[in-house]
mmCIF file of N, CA and C in Angstrom:
data_model
loop_
_atom_site.group_PDB
_atom_site.id
_atom_site.type_symbol
_atom_site.label_atom_id
_atom_site.label_comp_id
_atom_site.label_asym_id
_atom_site.label_seq_id
_atom_site.Cartn_x
_atom_site.Cartn_y
_atom_site.Cartn_z
ATOM 1 N N MET A 1 0.838 -1.213 0.000
ATOM 2 C CA MET A 1 0.000 0.000 0.000
ATOM 3 C C MET A 1 0.875 1.266 0.000
ATOM 4 N N LEU A 2 1.891 1.249 0.844
ATOM 5 C CA LEU A 2 2.780 2.404 0.935
ATOM 6 C C LEU A 2 3.550 2.631 -0.362
ATOM 7 N N LEU A 3 3.983 1.514 -0.966
ATOM 8 C CA LEU A 3 4.707 1.594 -2.237
ATOM 9 C C LEU A 3 3.825 2.215 -3.320
ATOM 10 N N LYS A 4 2.570 1.781 -3.345
ATOM 11 C CA LYS A 4 1.608 2.318 -4.317
ATOM 12 C C LYS A 4 1.451 3.827 -4.111
ATOM 13 N N PHE A 5 1.347 4.234 -2.859
ATOM 14 C CA PHE A 5 1.179 5.645 -2.525
ATOM 15 C C PHE A 5 2.406 6.452 -2.937
ATOM 16 N N LYS A 6 3.587 5.874 -2.696
ATOM 17 C CA LYS A 6 4.826 6.537 -3.108
ATOM 18 C C LYS A 6 4.855 6.734 -4.617
ATOM 19 N N LYS A 7 4.476 5.689 -5.336
ATOM 20 C CA LYS A 7 4.460 5.747 -6.793
ATOM 21 C C LYS A 7 3.502 6.846 -7.263
ATOM 22 N N LEU A 8 2.337 6.902 -6.639
ATOM 23 C CA LEU A 8 1.341 7.928 -6.965
ATOM 24 C C LEU A 8 1.907 9.323 -6.713
ATOM 25 N N ASN A 9 2.613 9.477 -5.591
ATOM 26 C CA ASN A 9 3.224 10.769 -5.277
ATOM 27 C C ASN A 9 4.233 11.181 -6.323
ATOM 28 N N ILE A 10 5.057 10.231 -6.767
ATOM 29 C CA ILE A 10 6.059 10.523 -7.789
ATOM 30 C C ILE A 10 5.377 10.925 -9.093
ATOM 31 N N ILE A 11 4.348 10.174 -9.461
ATOM 32 C CA ILE A 11 3.605 10.485 -10.692
ATOM 33 C C ILE A 11 2.978 11.871 -10.601
ATOM 34 N N SER A 12 2.337 12.156 -9.474
ATOM 35 C CA SER A 12 1.661 13.449 -9.348
ATOM 36 C C SER A 12 2.672 14.595 -9.282
ATOM 37 N N LEU A 13 3.841 14.315 -8.700
ATOM 38 C CA LEU A 13 4.888 15.335 -8.677
ATOM 39 C C LEU A 13 5.356 15.664 -10.086
ATOM 40 N N LYS A 14 5.584 14.617 -10.887
ATOM 41 C CA LYS A 14 5.982 14.826 -12.282
ATOM 42 C C LYS A 14 4.899 15.597 -13.027
ATOM 43 N N THR A 15 3.645 15.224 -12.783
ATOM 44 C CA THR A 15 2.526 15.902 -13.451
ATOM 45 C C THR A 15 2.457 17.358 -13.029
ATOM 46 N N ASN A 16 2.657 17.605 -11.738
ATOM 47 C CA ASN A 16 2.658 18.980 -11.244
ATOM 48 C C ASN A 16 3.736 19.805 -11.910
ATOM 49 N N LEU A 17 4.911 19.223 -12.056
ATOM 50 C CA LEU A 17 6.009 19.933 -12.721
ATOM 51 C C LEU A 17 5.674 20.226 -14.176
ATOM 52 N N LEU A 18 5.064 19.247 -14.832
ATOM 53 C CA LEU A 18 4.653 19.456 -16.229
ATOM 54 C C LEU A 18 3.635 20.581 -16.327
ATOM 55 N N ILE A 19 2.679 20.578 -15.421
ATOM 56 C CA ILE A 19 1.646 21.617 -15.429
ATOM 57 C C ILE A 19 2.270 22.984 -15.163
ATOM 58 N N LEU A 20 3.171 23.034 -14.187
ATOM 59 C CA LEU A 20 3.846 24.302 -13.891
ATOM 60 C C LEU A 20 4.639 24.794 -15.099
ATOM 61 N N HIS A 21 5.334 23.871 -15.737
ATOM 62 C CA HIS A 21 6.100 24.219 -16.932
ATOM 63 C C HIS A 21 5.180 24.785 -18.009
ATOM 64 N N GLU A 22 4.068 24.097 -18.199
ATOM 65 C CA GLU A 22 3.081 24.525 -19.196
ATOM 66 C C GLU A 22 2.560 25.922 -18.868
ATOM 67 N N LEU A 23 2.225 26.140 -17.601
ATOM 68 C CA LEU A 23 1.695 27.434 -17.182
ATOM 69 C C LEU A 23 2.727 28.542 -17.357
ATOM 70 N N LEU A 24 3.972 28.250 -16.958
ATOM 71 C CA LEU A 24 4.971 29.308 -16.939
ATOM 72 C C LEU A 24 5.520 29.645 -18.321
ATOM 73 N N PHE A 25 5.695 28.622 -19.162
ATOM 74 C CA PHE A 25 6.458 28.848 -20.383
ATOM 75 C C PHE A 25 5.658 28.770 -21.680
ATOM 76 N N LEU A 26 4.571 28.027 -21.670
ATOM 77 C CA LEU A 26 3.970 27.734 -22.973
ATOM 78 C C LEU A 26 2.751 28.586 -23.314
ATOM 79 N N ARG A 27 1.778 28.608 -22.418
ATOM 80 C CA ARG A 27 0.503 29.212 -22.837
ATOM 81 C C ARG A 27 -0.096 30.126 -21.786
ATOM 82 N N LEU A 28 0.642 31.083 -21.336
ATOM 83 C CA LEU A 28 0.130 31.988 -20.310
ATOM 84 C C LEU A 28 -1.052 32.828 -20.807
ATOM 85 N N TYR A 29 -1.117 33.010 -22.110
ATOM 86 C CA TYR A 29 -2.171 33.871 -22.668
ATOM 87 C C TYR A 29 -3.500 33.141 -22.797
ATOM 88 N N ASP A 30 -3.471 31.810 -22.700
ATOM 89 C CA ASP A 30 -4.681 31.036 -22.955
ATOM 90 C C ASP A 30 -5.420 30.746 -21.644
ATOM 91 N N VAL A 31 -6.392 31.604 -21.349
ATOM 92 C CA VAL A 31 -7.070 31.562 -20.053
ATOM 93 C C VAL A 31 -7.798 30.236 -19.830
ATOM 94 N N ASN A 32 -8.494 29.753 -20.854
ATOM 95 C CA ASN A 32 -9.227 28.495 -20.697
ATOM 96 C C ASN A 32 -8.301 27.341 -20.373
ATOM 97 N N ARG A 33 -7.166 27.316 -21.044
ATOM 98 C CA ARG A 33 -6.182 26.260 -20.815
ATOM 99 C C ARG A 33 -5.648 26.328 -19.384
ATOM 100 N N ILE A 34 -5.357 27.532 -18.929
ATOM 101 C CA ILE A 34 -4.860 27.725 -17.565
ATOM 102 C C ILE A 34 -5.895 27.244 -16.547
ATOM 103 N N GLN A 35 -7.149 27.593 -16.770
ATOM 104 C CA GLN A 35 -8.203 27.167 -15.850
ATOM 105 C C GLN A 35 -8.320 25.649 -15.812
ATOM 106 N N THR A 36 -8.251 25.020 -16.974
ATOM 107 C CA THR A 36 -8.330 23.566 -17.055
ATOM 108 C C THR A 36 -7.164 22.921 -16.319
ATOM 109 N N LEU A 37 -5.960 23.432 -16.557
ATOM 110 C CA LEU A 37 -4.771 22.896 -15.895
ATOM 111 C C LEU A 37 -4.835 23.097 -14.389
ATOM 112 N N PHE A 38 -5.326 24.254 -13.968
ATOM 113 C CA PHE A 38 -5.436 24.530 -12.540
ATOM 114 C C PHE A 38 -6.431 23.582 -11.881
ATOM 115 N N PHE A 39 -7.526 23.317 -12.570
ATOM 116 C CA PHE A 39 -8.527 22.372 -12.086
ATOM 117 C C PHE A 39 -7.913 20.983 -11.932
ATOM 118 N N LEU A 40 -7.167 20.540 -12.946
ATOM 119 C CA LEU A 40 -6.466 19.257 -12.881
ATOM 120 C C LEU A 40 -5.473 19.239 -11.724
ATOM 121 N N TYR A 41 -4.769 20.357 -11.552
ATOM 122 C CA TYR A 41 -3.798 20.482 -10.466
ATOM 123 C C TYR A 41 -4.470 20.314 -9.103
ATOM 124 N N LEU A 42 -5.615 20.946 -8.928
ATOM 125 C CA LEU A 42 -6.355 20.828 -7.673
ATOM 126 C C LEU A 42 -6.778 19.390 -7.405
ATOM 127 N N ILE A 43 -7.282 18.718 -8.447
ATOM 128 C CA ILE A 43 -7.700 17.317 -8.309
ATOM 129 C C ILE A 43 -6.505 16.448 -7.914
ATOM 130 N N LEU A 44 -5.376 16.637 -8.602
ATOM 131 C CA LEU A 44 -4.173 15.858 -8.304
ATOM 132 C C LEU A 44 -3.682 16.123 -6.882
ATOM 133 N N SER A 45 -3.707 17.366 -6.467
ATOM 134 C CA SER A 45 -3.267 17.716 -5.117
ATOM 135 C C SER A 45 -4.139 17.021 -4.085
ATOM 136 N N LYS A 46 -5.439 17.008 -4.343
ATOM 137 C CA LYS A 46 -6.368 16.379 -3.418
ATOM 138 C C LYS A 46 -6.084 14.883 -3.293
ATOM 139 N N PHE A 47 -5.836 14.234 -4.439
ATOM 140 C CA PHE A 47 -5.599 12.791 -4.424
ATOM 141 C C PHE A 47 -4.239 12.435 -3.843
ATOM 142 N N SER A 48 -3.256 13.297 -4.003
ATOM 143 C CA SER A 48 -1.922 12.986 -3.482
ATOM 144 C C SER A 48 -1.792 13.377 -2.002
ATOM 145 N N GLY A 49 -2.823 14.015 -1.474
ATOM 146 C CA GLY A 49 -2.862 14.314 -0.046
ATOM 147 C C GLY A 49 -2.124 15.570 0.350
ATOM 148 N N ASN A 50 -1.857 16.463 -0.605
ATOM 149 C CA ASN A 50 -1.161 17.709 -0.282
ATOM 150 C C ASN A 50 -2.151 18.813 0.071
#
């Protein structure tokens, strides 16, 4: 169970970094995209327990 949780944390961390990268460098002008990514970020944070 703990191993599974660790794996999930690593995956969500990588995803968070990807989302941050996307937000910071790629599409800051695209409001809808930012909102969608932020929503995904919130869901991931909730599931990873942060």
